[in-house]
Tab-separated table of N, CA, C and O and ligand atoms in Angstrom:
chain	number	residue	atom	x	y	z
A	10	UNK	N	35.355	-19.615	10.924
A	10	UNK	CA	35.207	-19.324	9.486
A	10	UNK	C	33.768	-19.576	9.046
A	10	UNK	O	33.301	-18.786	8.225
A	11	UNK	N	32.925	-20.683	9.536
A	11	UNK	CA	32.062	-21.440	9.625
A	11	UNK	C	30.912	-19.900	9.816
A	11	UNK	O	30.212	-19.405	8.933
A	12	UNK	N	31.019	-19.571	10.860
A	12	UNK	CA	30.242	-18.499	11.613
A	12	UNK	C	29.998	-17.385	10.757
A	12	UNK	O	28.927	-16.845	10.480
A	13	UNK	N	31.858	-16.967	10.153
A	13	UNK	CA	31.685	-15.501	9.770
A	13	UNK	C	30.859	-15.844	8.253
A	13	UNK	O	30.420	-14.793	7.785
A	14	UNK	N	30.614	-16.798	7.569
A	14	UNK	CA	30.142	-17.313	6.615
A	14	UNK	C	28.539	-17.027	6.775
A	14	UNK	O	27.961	-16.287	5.978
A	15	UNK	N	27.912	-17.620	7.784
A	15	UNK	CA	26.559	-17.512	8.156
A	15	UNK	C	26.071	-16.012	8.285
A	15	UNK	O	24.917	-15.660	8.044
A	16	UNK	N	26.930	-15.307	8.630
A	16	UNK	CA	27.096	-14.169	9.343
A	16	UNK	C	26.967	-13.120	8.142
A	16	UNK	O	26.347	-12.057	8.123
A	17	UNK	N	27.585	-13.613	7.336
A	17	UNK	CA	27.602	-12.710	6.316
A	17	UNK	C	26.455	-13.097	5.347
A	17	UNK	O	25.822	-12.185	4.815
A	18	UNK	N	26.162	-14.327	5.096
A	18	UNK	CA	24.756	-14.828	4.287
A	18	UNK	C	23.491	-14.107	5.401
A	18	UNK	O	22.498	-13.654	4.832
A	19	UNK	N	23.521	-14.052	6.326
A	19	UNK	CA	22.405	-13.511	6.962
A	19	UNK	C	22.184	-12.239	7.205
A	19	UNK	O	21.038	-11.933	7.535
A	20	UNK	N	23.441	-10.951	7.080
A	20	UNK	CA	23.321	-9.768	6.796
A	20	UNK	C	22.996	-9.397	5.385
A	20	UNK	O	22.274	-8.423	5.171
A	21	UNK	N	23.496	-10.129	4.391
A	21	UNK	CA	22.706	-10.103	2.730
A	21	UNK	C	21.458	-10.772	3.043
A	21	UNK	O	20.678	-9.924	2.609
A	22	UNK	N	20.724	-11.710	3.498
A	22	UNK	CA	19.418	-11.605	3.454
A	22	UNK	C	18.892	-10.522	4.193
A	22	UNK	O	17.705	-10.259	4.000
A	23	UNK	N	19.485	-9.890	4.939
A	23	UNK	CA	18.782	-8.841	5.745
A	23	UNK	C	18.839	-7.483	4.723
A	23	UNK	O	17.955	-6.640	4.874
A	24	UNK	N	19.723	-7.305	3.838
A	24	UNK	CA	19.733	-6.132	3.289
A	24	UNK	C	18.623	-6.670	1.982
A	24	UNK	O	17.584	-6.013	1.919
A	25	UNK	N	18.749	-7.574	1.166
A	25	UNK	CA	17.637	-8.015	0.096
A	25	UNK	C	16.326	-7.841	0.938
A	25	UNK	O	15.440	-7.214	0.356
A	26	UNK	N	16.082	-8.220	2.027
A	26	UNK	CA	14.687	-8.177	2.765
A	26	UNK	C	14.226	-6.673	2.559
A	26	UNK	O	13.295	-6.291	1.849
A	27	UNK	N	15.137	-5.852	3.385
A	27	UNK	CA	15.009	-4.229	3.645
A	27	UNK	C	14.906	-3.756	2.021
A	27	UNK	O	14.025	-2.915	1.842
A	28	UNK	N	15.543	-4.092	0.993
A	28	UNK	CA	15.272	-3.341	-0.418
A	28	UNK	C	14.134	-4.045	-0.526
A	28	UNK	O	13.353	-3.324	-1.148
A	29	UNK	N	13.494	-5.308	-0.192
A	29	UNK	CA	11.995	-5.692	-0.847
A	29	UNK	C	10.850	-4.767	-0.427
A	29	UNK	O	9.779	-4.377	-0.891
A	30	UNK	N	11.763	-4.564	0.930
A	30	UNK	CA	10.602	-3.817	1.572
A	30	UNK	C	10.344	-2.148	1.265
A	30	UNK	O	9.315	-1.625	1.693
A	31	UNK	N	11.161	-1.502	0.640
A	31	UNK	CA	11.503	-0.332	0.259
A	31	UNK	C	11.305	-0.030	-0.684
A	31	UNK	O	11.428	1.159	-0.977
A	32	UNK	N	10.928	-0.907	-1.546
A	32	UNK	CA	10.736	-1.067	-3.021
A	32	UNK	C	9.353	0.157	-3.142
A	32	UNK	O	8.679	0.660	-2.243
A	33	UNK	N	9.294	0.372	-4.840
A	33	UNK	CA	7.790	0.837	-5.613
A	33	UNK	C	6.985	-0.129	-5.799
A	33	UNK	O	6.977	-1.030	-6.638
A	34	UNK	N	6.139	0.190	-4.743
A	34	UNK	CA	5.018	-0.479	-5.475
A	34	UNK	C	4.066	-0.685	-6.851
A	34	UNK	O	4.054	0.302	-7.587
A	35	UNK	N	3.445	-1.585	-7.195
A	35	UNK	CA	2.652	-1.991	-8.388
A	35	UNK	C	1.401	-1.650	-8.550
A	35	UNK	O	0.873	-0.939	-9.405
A	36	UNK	N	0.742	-2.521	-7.173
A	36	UNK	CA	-1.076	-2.383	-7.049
A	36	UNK	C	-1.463	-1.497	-5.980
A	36	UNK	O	-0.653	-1.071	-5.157
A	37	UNK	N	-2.598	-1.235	-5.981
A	37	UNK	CA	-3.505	-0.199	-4.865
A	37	UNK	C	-4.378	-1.282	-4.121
A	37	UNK	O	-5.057	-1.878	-4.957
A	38	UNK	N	-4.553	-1.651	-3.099
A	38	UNK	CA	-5.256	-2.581	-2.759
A	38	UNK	C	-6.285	-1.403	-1.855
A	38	UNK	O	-5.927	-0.657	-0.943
A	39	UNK	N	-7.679	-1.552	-2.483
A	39	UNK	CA	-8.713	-1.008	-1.634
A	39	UNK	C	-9.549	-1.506	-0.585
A	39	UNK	O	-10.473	-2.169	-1.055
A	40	UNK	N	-9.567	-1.419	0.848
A	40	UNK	CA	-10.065	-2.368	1.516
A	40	UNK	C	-11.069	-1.360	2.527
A	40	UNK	O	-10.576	-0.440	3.179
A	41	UNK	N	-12.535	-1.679	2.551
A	41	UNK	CA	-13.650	-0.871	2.734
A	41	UNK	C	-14.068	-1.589	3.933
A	41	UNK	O	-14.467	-2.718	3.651
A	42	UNK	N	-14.116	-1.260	5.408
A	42	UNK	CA	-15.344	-1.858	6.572
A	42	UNK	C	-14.284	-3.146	6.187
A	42	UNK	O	-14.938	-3.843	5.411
A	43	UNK	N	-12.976	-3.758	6.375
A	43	UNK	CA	-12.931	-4.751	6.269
A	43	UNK	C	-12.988	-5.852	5.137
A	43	UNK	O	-12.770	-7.032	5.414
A	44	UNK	N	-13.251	-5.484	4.006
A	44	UNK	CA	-13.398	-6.202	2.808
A	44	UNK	C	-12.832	-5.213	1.915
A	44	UNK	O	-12.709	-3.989	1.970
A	45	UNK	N	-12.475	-6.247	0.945
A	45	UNK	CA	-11.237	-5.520	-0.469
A	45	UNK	C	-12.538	-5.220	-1.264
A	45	UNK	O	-13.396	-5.980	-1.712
A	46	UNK	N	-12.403	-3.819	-1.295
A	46	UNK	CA	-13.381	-3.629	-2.353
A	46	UNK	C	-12.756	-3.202	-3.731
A	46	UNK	O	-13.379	-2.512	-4.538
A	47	UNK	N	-11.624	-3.611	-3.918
A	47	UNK	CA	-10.529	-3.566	-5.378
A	47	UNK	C	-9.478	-3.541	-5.367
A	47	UNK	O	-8.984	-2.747	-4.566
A	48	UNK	N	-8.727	-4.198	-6.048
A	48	UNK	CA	-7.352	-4.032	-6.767
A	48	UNK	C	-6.833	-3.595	-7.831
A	48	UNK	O	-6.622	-4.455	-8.686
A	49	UNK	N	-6.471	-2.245	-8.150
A	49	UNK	CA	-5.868	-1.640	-9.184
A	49	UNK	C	-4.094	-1.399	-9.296
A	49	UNK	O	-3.156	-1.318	-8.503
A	50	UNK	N	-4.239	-1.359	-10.348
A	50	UNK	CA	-2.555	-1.124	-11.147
A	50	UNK	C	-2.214	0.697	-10.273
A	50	UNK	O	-2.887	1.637	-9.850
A	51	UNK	N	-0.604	0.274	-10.418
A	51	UNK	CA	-0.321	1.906	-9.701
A	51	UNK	C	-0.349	2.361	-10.849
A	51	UNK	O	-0.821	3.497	-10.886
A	52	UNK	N	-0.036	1.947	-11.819
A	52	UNK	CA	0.209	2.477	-13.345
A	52	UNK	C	-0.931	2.900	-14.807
A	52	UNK	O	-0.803	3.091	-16.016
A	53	UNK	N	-2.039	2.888	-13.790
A	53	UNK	CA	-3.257	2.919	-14.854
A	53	UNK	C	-3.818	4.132	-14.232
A	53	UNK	O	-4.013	4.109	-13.017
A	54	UNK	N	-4.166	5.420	-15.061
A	54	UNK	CA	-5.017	6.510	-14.458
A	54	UNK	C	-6.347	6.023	-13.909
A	54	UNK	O	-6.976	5.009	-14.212
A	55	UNK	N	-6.619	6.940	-13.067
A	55	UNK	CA	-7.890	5.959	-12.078
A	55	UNK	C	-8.338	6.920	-11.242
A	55	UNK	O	-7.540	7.688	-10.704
A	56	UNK	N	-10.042	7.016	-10.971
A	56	UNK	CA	-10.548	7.764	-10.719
A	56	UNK	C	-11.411	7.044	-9.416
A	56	UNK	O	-12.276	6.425	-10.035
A	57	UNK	N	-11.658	6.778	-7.953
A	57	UNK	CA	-12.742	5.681	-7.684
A	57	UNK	C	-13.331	6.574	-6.582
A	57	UNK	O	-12.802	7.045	-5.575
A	58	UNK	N	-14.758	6.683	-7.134
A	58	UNK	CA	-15.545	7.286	-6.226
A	58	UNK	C	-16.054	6.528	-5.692
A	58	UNK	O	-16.888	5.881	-6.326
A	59	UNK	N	-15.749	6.092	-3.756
A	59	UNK	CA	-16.171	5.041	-3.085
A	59	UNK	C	-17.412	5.913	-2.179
A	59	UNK	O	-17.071	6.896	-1.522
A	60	UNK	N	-18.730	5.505	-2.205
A	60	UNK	CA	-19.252	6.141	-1.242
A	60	UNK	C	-20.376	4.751	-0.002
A	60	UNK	O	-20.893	3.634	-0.028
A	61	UNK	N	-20.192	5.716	0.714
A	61	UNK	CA	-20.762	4.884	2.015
A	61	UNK	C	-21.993	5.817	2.459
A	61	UNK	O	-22.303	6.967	2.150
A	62	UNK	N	-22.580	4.843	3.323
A	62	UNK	CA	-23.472	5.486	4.539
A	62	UNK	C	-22.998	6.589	5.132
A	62	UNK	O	-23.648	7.628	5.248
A	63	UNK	N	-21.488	6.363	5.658
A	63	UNK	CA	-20.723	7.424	6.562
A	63	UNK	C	-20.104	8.107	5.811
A	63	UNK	O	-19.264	8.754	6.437
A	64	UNK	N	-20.080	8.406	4.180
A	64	UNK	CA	-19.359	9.362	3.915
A	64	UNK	C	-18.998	9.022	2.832
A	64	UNK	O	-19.298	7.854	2.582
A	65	UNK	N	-18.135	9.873	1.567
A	65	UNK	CA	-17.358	9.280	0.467
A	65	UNK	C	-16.042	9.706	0.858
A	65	UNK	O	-15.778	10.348	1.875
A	66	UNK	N	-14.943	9.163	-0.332
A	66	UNK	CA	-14.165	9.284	-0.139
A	66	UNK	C	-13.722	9.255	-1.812
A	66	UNK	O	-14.160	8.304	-2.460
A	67	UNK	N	-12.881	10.254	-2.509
A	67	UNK	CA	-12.525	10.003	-4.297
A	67	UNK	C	-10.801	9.610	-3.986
A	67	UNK	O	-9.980	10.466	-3.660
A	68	UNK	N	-10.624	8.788	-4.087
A	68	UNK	CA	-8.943	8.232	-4.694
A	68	UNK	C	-9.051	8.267	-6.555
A	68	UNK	O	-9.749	8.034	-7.542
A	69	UNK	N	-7.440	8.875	-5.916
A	69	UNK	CA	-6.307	9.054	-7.540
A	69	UNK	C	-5.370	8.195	-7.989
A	69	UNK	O	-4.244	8.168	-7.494
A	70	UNK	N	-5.640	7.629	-8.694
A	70	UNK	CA	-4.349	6.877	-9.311
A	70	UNK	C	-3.819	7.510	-10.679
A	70	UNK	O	-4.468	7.604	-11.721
A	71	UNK	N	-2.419	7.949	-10.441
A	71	UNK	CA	-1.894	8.974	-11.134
A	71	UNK	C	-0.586	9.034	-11.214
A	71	UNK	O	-0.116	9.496	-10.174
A	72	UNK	N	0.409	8.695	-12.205
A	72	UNK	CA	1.605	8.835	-12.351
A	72	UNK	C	2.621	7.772	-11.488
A	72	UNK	O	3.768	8.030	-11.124
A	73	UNK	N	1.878	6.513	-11.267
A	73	UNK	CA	2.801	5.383	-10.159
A	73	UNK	C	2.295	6.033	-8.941
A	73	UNK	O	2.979	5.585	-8.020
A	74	UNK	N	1.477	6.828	-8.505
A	74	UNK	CA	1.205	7.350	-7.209
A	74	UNK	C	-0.172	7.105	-7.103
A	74	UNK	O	-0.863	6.883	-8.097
A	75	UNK	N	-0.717	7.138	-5.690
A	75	UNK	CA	-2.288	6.967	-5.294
A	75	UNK	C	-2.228	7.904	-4.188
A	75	UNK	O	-1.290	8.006	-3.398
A	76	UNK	N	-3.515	8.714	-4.194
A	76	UNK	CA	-3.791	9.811	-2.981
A	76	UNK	C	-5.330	9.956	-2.860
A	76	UNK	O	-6.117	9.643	-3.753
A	77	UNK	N	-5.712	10.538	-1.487
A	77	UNK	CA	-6.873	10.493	-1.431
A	77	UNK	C	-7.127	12.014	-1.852
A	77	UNK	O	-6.424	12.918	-1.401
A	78	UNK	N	-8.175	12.236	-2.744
A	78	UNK	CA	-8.111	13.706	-3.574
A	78	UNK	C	-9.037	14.775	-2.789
A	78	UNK	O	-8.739	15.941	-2.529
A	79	UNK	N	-10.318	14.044	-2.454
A	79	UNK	CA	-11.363	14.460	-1.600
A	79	UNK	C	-11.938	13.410	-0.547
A	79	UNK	O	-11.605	12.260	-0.836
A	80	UNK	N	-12.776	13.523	0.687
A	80	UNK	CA	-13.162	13.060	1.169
A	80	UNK	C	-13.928	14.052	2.461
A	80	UNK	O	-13.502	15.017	3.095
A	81	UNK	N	-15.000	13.445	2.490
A	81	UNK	CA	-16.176	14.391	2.945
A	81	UNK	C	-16.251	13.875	4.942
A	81	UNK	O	-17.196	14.077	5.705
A	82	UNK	N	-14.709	13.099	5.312
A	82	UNK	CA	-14.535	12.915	6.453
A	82	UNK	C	-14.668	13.746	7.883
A	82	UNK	O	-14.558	14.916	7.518
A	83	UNK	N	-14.865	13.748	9.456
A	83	UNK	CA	-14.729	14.626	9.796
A	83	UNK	C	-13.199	15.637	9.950
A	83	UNK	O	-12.872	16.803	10.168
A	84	UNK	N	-12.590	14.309	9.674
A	84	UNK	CA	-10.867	14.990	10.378
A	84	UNK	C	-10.021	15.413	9.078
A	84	UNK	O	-9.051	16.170	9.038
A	85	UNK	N	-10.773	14.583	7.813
A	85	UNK	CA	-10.257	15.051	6.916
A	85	UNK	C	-8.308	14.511	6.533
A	85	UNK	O	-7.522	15.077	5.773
A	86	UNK	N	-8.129	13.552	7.200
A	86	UNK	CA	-6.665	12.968	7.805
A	86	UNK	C	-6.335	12.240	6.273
A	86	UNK	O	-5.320	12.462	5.612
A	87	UNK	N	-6.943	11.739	6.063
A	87	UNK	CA	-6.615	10.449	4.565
A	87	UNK	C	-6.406	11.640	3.820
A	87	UNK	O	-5.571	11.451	2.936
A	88	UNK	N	-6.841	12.757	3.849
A	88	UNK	CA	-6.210	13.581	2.304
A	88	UNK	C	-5.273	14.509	2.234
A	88	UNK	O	-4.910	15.171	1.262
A	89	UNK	N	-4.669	14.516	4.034
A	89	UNK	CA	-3.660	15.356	4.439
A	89	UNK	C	-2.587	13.971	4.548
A	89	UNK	O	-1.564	14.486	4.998
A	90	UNK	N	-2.409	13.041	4.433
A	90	UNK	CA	-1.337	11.928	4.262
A	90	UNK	C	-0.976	12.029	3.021
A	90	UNK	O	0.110	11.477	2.839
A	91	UNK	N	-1.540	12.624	1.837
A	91	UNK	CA	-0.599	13.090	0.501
A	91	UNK	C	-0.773	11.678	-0.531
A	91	UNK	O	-1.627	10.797	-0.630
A	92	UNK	N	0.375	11.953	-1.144
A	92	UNK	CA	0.537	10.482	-1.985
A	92	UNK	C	1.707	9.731	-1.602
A	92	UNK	O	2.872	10.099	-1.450
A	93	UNK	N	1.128	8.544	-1.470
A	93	UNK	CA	1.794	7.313	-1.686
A	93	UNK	C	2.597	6.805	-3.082
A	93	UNK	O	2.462	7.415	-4.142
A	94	UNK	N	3.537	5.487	-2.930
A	94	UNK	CA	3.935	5.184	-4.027
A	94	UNK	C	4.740	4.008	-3.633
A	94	UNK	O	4.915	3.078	-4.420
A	95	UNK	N	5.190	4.019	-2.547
A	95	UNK	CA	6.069	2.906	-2.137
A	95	UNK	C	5.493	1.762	-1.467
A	95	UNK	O	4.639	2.016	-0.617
A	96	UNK	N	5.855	0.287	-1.728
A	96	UNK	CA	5.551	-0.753	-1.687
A	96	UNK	C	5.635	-0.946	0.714
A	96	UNK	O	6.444	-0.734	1.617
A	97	UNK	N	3.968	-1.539	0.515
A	97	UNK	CA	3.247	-1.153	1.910
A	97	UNK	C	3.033	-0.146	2.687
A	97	UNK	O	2.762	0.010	3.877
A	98	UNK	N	3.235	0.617	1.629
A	98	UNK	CA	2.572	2.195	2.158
A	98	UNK	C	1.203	2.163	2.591
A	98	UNK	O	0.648	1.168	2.125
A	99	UNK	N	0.457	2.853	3.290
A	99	UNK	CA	-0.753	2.739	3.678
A	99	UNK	C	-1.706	4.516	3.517
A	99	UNK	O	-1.051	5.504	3.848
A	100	UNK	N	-2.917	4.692	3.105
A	100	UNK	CA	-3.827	5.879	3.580
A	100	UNK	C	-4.944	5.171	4.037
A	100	UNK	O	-5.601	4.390	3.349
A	101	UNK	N	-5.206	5.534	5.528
A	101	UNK	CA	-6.617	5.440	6.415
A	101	UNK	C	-7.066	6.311	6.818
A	101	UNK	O	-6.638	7.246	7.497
A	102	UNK	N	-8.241	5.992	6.308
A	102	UNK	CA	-9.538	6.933	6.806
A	102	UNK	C	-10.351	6.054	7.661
A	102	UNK	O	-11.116	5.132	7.375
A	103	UNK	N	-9.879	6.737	9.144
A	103	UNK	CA	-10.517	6.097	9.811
A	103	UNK	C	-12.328	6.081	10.012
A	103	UNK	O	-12.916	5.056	10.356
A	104	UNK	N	-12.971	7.269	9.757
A	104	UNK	CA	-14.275	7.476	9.557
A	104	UNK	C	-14.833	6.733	8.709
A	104	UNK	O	-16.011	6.496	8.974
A	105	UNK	N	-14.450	6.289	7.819
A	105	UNK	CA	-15.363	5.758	6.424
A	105	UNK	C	-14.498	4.357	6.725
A	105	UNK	O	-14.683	3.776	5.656
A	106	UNK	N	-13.590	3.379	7.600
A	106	UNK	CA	-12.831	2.742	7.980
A	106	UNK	C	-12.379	1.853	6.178
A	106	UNK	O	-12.475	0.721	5.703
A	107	UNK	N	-11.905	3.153	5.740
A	107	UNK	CA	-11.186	2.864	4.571
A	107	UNK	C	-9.750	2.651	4.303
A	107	UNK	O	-9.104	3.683	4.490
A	108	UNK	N	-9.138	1.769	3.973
A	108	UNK	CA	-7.335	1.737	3.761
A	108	UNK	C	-7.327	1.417	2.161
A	108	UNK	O	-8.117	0.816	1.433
A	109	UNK	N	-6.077	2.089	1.932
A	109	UNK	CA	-5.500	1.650	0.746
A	109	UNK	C	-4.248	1.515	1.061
A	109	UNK	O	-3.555	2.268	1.746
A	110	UNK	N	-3.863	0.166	0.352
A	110	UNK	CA	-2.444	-0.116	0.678
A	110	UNK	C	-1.947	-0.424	-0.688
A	110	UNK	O	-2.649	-0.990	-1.527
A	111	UNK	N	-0.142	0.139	-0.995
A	111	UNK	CA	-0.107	-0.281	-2.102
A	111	UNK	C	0.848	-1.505	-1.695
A	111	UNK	O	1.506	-1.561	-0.656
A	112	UNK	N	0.803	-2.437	-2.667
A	112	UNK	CA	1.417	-3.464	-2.261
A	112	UNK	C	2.293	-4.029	-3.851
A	112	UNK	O	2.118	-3.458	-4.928
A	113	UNK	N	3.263	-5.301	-3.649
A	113	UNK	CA	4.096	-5.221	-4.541
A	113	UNK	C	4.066	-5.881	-6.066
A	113	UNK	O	4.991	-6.276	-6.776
A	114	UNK	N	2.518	-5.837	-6.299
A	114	UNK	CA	2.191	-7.003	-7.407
A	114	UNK	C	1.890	-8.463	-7.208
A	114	UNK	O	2.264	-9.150	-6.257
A	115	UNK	N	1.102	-8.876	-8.317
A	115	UNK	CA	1.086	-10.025	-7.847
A	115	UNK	C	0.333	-10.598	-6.739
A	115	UNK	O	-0.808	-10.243	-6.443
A	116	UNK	N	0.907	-11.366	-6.223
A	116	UNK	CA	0.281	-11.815	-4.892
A	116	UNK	C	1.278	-10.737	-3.418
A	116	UNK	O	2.296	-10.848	-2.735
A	117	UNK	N	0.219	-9.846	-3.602
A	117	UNK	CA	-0.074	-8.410	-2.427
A	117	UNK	C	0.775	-8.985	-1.243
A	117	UNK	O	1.824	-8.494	-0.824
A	118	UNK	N	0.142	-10.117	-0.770
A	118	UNK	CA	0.528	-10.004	1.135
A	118	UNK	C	2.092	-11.043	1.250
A	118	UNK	O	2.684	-11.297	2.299
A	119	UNK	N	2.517	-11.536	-0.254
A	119	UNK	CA	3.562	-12.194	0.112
A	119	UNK	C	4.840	-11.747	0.764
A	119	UNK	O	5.694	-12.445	1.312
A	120	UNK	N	4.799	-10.383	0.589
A	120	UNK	CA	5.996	-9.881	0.909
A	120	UNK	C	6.409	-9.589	2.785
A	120	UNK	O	7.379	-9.596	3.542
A	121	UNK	N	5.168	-9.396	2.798
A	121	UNK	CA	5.010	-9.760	4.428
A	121	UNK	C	5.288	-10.703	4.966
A	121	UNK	O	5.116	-10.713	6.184
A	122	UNK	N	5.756	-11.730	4.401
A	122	UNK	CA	6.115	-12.840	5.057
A	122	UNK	C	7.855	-13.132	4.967
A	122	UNK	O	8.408	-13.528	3.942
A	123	UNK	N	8.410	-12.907	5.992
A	123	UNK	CA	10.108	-13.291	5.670
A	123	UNK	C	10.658	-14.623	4.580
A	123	UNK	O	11.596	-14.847	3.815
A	124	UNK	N	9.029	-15.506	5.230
A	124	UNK	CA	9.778	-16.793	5.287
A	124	UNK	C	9.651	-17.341	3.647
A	124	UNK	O	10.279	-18.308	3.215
A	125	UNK	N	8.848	-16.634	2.967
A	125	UNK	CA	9.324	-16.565	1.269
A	125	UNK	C	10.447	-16.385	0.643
A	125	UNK	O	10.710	-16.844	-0.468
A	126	UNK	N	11.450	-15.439	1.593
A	126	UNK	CA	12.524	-15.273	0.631
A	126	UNK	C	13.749	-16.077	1.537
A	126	UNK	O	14.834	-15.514	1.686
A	127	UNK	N	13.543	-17.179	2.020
A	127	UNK	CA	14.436	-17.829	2.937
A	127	UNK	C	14.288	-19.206	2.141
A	127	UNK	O	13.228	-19.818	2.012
A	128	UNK	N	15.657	-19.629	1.578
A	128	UNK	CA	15.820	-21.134	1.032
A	128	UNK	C	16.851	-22.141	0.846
A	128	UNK	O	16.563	-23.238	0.368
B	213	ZN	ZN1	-10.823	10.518	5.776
């Protein structure tokens, strides 16, 4: 009885985990060569012309969604991945070694961790 008890508390943390993880995201986390070069709202129109040595790149923030609109890359890959919207979604451009990740508010990388929602 003991077991099927555990058993069943640990398939509901497994399904709350999987909806955290499935969730809409909040923020755009911009991270350039390795460093965050911003954090924006999914929910605020937004225009960010990032440019580099190796290239630019224009992100959209538009309607709870973020996409890369243009980018002067060779492969051109970050603006054929479309838009995002869901919580740890990712667009990389590997040329300009640009990511945007959206993540779930708040404090971004908590959700990555199991051991937050375990108590
Ligand atoms: Zn690109």
């Amino acid at each position: 009885m003991l077991a099927a008890g555990l058993l069943l508390a640990a398939f509901l943390l497994f399904l709350v985990m999987r909806l955290r993880g499935q969730g809409d995201g909040e923020q755009v986390r911009v991270t350039v060569d390795g460093k965050t070069y911003g954090t924006y709202s999914l929910f605020e129109e937004r225009k960010l012309c990032i440019r580099q040595e190796s290239g630019t790149n224009v992100i959209r923030i538009s309607g709870g969604t973020v996409w890369v609109e243009e980018a002067d890359c060779p492969d051109g890959y970050c603006v054929r991945q479309g838009k995002i919207h869901r919580k740890n979604g990712t667009i990389v451009c590997l040329p300009h070694k640009l990511v945007i990740e959206v993540t779930g508010g708040g404090d971004g990388g908590q959700e990555l961790q199991p051991d937050a929602v375990v108590h």
